[in-house]
Coordinates of C-alpha atoms in Angstrom, one line a residue:
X261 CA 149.2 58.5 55.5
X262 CA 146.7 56.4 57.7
X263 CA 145.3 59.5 58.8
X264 CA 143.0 60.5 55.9
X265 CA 141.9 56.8 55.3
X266 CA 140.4 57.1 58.3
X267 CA 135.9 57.5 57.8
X268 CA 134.6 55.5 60.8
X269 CA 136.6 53.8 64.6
X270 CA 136.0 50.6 63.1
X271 CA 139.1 51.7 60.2
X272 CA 141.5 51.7 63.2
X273 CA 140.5 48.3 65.3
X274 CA 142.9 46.5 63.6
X275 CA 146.1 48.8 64.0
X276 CA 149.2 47.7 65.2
X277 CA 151.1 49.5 68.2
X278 CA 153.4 51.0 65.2
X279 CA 150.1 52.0 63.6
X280 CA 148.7 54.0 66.2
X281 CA 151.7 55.3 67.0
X282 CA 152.3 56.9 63.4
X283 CA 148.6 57.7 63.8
X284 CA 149.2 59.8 66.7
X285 CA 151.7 62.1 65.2
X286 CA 149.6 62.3 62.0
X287 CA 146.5 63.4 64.4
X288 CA 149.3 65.7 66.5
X289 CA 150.8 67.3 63.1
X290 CA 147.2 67.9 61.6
X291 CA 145.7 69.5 64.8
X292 CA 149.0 71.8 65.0
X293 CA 148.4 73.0 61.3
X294 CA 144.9 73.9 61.9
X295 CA 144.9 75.9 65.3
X296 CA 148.1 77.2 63.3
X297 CA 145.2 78.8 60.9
X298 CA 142.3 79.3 62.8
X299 CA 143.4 79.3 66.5
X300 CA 141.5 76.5 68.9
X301 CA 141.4 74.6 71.8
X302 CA 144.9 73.3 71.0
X303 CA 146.2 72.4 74.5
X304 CA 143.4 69.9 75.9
X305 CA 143.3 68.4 72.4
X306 CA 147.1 67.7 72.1
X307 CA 147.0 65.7 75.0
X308 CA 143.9 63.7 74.9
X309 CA 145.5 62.2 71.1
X310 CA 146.4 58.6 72.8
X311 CA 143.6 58.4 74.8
X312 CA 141.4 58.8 71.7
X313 CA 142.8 56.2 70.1
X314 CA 142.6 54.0 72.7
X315 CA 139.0 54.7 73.4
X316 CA 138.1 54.1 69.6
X317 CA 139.8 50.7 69.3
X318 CA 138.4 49.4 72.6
X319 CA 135.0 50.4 71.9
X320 CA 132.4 50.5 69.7
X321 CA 131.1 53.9 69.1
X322 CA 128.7 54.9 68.6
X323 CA 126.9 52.2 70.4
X324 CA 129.2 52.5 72.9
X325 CA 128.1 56.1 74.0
X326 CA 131.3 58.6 74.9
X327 CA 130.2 62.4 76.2
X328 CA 132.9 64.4 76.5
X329 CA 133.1 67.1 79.3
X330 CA 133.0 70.7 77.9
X331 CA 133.8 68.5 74.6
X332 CA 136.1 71.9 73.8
X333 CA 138.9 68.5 73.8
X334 CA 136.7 66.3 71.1
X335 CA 138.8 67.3 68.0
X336 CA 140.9 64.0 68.1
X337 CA 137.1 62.3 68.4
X338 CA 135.9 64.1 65.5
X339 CA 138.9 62.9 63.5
X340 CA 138.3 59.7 64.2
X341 CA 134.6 59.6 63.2
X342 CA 134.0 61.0 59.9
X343 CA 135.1 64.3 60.1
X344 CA 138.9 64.2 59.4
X345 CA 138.6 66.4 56.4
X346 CA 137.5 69.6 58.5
X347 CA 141.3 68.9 60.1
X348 CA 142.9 68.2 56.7
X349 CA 141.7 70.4 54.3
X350 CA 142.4 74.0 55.0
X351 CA 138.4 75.1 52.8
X352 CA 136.8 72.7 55.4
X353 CA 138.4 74.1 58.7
X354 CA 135.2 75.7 59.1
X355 CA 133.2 72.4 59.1
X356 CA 132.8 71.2 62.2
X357 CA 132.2 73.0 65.6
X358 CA 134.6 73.4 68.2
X359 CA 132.5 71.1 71.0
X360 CA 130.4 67.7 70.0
X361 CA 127.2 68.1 68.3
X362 CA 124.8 65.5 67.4
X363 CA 124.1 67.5 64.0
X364 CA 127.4 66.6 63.2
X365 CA 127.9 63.4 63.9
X366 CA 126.1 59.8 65.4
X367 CA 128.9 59.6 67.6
X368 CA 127.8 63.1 69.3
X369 CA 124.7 62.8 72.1
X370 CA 125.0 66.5 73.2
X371 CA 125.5 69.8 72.4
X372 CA 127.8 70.7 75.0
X373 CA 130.4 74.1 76.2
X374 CA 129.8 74.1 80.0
X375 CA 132.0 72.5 82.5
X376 CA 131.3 69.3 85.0
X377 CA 127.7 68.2 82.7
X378 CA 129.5 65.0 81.5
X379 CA 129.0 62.6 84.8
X380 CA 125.7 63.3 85.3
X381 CA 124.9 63.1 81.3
X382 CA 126.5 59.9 81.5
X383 CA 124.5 58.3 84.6
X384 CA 120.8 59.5 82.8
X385 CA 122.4 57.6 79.6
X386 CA 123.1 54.5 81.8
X387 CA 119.9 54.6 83.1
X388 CA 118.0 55.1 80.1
X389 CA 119.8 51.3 78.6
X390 CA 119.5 49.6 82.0
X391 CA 115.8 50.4 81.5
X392 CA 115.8 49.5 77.4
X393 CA 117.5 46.0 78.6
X394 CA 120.7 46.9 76.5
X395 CA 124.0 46.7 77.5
X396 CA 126.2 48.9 76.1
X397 CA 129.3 50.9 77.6
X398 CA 128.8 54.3 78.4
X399 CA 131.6 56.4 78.6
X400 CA 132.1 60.3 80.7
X401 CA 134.9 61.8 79.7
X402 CA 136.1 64.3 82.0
X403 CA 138.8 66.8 82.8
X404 CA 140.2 67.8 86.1
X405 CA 139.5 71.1 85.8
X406 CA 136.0 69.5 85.7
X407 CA 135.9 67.5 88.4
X408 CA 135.4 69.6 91.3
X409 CA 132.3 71.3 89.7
X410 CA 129.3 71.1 91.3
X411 CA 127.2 68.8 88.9
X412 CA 130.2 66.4 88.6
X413 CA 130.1 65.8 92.3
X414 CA 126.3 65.3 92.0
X415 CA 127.0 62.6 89.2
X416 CA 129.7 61.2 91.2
X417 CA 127.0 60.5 93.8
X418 CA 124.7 59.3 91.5
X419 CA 126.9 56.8 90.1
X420 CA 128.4 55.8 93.6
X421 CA 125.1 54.2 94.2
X422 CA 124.5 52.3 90.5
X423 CA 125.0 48.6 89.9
X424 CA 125.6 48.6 86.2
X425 CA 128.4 50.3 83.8
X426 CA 129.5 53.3 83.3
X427 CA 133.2 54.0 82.9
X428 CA 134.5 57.6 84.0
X429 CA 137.8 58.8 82.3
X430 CA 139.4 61.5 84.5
X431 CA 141.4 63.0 82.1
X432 CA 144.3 64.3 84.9
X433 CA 146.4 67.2 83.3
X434 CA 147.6 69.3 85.9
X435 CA 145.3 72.1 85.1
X436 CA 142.0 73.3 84.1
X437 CA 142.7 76.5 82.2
X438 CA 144.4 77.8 84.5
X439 CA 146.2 76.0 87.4
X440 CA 144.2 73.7 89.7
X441 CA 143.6 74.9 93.9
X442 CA 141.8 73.0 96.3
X443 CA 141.5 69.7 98.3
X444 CA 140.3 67.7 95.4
X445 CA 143.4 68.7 93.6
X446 CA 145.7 67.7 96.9
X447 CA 143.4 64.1 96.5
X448 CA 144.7 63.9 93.1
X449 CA 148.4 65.2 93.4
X450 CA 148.8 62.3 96.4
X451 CA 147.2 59.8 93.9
X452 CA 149.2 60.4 91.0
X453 CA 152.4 60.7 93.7
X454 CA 151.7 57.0 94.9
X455 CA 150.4 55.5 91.6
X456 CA 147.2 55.9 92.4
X457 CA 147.3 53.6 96.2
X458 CA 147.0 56.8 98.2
X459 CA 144.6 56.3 101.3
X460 CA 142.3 59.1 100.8
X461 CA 140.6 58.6 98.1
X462 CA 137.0 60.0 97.1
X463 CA 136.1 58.0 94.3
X464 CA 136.3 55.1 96.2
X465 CA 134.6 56.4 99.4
X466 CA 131.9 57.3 97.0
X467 CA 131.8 53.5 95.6
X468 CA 133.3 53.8 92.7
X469 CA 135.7 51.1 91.3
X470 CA 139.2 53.0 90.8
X471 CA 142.4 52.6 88.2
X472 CA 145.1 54.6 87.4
X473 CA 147.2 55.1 84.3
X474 CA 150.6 56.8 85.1
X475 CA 151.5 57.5 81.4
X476 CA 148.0 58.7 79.9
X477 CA 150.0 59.2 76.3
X478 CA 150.9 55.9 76.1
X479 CA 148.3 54.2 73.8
X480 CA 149.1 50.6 74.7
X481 CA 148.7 51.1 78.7
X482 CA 145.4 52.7 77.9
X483 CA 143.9 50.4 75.6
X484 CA 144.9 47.9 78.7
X485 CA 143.0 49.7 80.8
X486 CA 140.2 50.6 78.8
X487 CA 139.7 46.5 77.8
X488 CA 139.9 45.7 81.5
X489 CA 136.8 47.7 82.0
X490 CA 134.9 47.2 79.1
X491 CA 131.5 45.9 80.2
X492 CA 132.1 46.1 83.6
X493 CA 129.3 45.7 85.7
X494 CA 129.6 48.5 88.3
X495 CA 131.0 51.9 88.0
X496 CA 135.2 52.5 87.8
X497 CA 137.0 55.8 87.5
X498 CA 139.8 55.4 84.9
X499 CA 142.4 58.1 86.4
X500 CA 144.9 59.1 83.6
X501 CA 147.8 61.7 84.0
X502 CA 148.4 63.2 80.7
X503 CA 150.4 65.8 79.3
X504 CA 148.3 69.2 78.4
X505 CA 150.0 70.6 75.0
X506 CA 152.0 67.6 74.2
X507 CA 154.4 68.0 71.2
X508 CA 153.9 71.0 70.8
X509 CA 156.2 73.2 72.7
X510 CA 155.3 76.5 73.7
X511 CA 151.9 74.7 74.8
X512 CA 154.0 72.4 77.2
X513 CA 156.0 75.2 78.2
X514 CA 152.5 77.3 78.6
X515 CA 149.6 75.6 79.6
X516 CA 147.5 78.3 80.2
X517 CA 147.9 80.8 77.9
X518 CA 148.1 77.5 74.9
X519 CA 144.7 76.3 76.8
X520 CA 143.1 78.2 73.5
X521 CA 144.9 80.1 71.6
X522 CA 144.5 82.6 68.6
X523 CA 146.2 81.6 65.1
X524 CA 149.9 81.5 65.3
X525 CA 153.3 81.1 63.6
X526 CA 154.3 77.4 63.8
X527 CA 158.1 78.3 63.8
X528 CA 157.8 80.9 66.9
X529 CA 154.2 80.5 68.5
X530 CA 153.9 84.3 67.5
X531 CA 150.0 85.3 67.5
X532 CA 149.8 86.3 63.5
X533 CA 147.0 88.8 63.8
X534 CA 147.7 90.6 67.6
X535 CA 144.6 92.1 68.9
X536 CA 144.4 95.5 70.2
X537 CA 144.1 95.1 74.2
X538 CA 140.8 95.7 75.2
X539 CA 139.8 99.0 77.1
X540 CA 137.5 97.6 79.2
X541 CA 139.5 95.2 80.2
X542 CA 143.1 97.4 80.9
X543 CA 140.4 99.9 82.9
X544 CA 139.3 96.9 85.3
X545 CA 142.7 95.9 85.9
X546 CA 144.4 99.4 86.6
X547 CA 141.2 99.7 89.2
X548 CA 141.1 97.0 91.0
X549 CA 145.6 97.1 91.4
X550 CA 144.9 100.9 92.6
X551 CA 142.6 100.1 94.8
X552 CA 144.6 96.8 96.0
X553 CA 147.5 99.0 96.8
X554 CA 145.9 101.8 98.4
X555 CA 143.5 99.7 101.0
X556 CA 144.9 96.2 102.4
X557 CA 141.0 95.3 103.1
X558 CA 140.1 95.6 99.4
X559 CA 138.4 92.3 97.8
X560 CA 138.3 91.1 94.1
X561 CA 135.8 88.7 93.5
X562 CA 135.5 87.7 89.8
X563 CA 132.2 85.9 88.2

């Protein structure tokens, strides 16, 4: 098992493609068991596996700094950076949080939960070295759900305008936790339609360097495309398309509702302990159909 051999990214530099590979479906079995147990994020996490990987064998955390987005998908991280037995051992579930924190771990720089902070956590941690004199990589890692927030169009900006590195990973799963509506998402569906050449594209009318990784579970194409940027000098969007909930199916089958997800059966995906629905909840949503039904001009807006 190279899984629990694992204490430190520097373990796995020196993996083969097999390696990773089997690595992967350790990772994939071990994050299954223990959402299986205590629930989780278990779709973001499932299919951000490969892309973990790669980032840990192309660079060197934690002086290379990474800040995950949310960080609600940093459980493949944590496994690879001394925390593996809080994803092993069933007495240690409890462990570790469910986002990064730098209690934790060197390799974590925030306490994190809220959506779109990682771009413009990233560009104050780029500016910050550029003013030390160092060099190293720093990393946003960000979902799509995330990238038409507010603050991440305000780091995009930001970063448009720098002359040193900072690598943005656009994590590009089809959904946020729900499915994805609006013209940054019609920018993305063309890109991942033409392989990333579509015309109209914002990252680079911002000034941004641009890639695109079809196959974001493939851990050779994206420790390609992670190497080819690794100490660039201006800022690059690394556009991945991944696939939320992969390998485990009722999550592919179910993005949203596997997004998180209370503990379950492995065999069915059957919640173990159902919760009573809550009243609060069942009153709002008899209201507001009433009311949809009985006046056309009736509005719903929800916080």
């Amino acid at each position: 098992m190279y899984l629990e051999q694992i204490h430190s990214p520097s373990d796995i530099k020196g993996y083969t493609p097999a390696q990773r590979c089997a690595l992967a479906a350790e990772m994939r079995a071990a994050l299954i068991t223990r959402a299986s147990s205590v629930g989780g994020h278990i779709g973001p996490n499932l299919g951000v596996i490969e892309a973990t990987i790669a980032l840990h064998t192309v660079f060197d955390a934690p002086t290379d700094k990474i800040v995950y987005d949310v960080s609600h998908q940093s459980y493949p991280h944590k496994m690879l950076t001394g925390r593996v037995e809080a994803y092993l051992v069933e007495k240690e579930y409890d462990e570790v949080s469910g986002y990064t924190n730098p209690e934790e771990s060197p390799h974590d720089f925030f306490n994190v939960g809220h959506t779109s902070t990682s771009i413009s956590l990233a560009t104050g941690l780029a500016k910050a070295r550029d003013l030390a004199g160092r060099h190293e990589n720093i990393i946003a890692f960000i979902g799509d759900g995330s990238i038409s927030g507010g603050e991440a169009l305000e780091g995009l900006n930001v970063a448009g305008e720098m002359r040193s590195n900072l690598i943005i990973i656009l994590n590009d799963n089809d959904w946020s936790i729900s499915e994805n509506h609006g013209g940054m998402y019609e920018m993305l569906r063309r890109l991942r339609e033409t392989n990333g050449t579509a015309a109209d594209n914002l990252f680079r009318a911002m000034g941004l360097d641009y890639r695109y990784v079809a196959d974001g579970n493939d851990t050779e194409a994206l420790i390609a495309a992670f190497a080819a940027v690794k100490d660039s000098q201006k800022p690059v969007v690394i556009h991945i398309h991944t696939q939320k909930g992969k390998g485990l199916s009722f999550a592919e089958d179910d993005p949203e509702d596997w997004h998180r997800h209370a503990p379950f059966h492995t065999e069915s995906g059957a919640v173990k302990h159902p919760s009573s629905p809550d009243p609060c909840l069942a009153a709002t949503v008899d209201f507001v159909l009433t009311e949809a039904k009985r006046n056309p001009n009736f509005v719903y807006l929800s916080a």
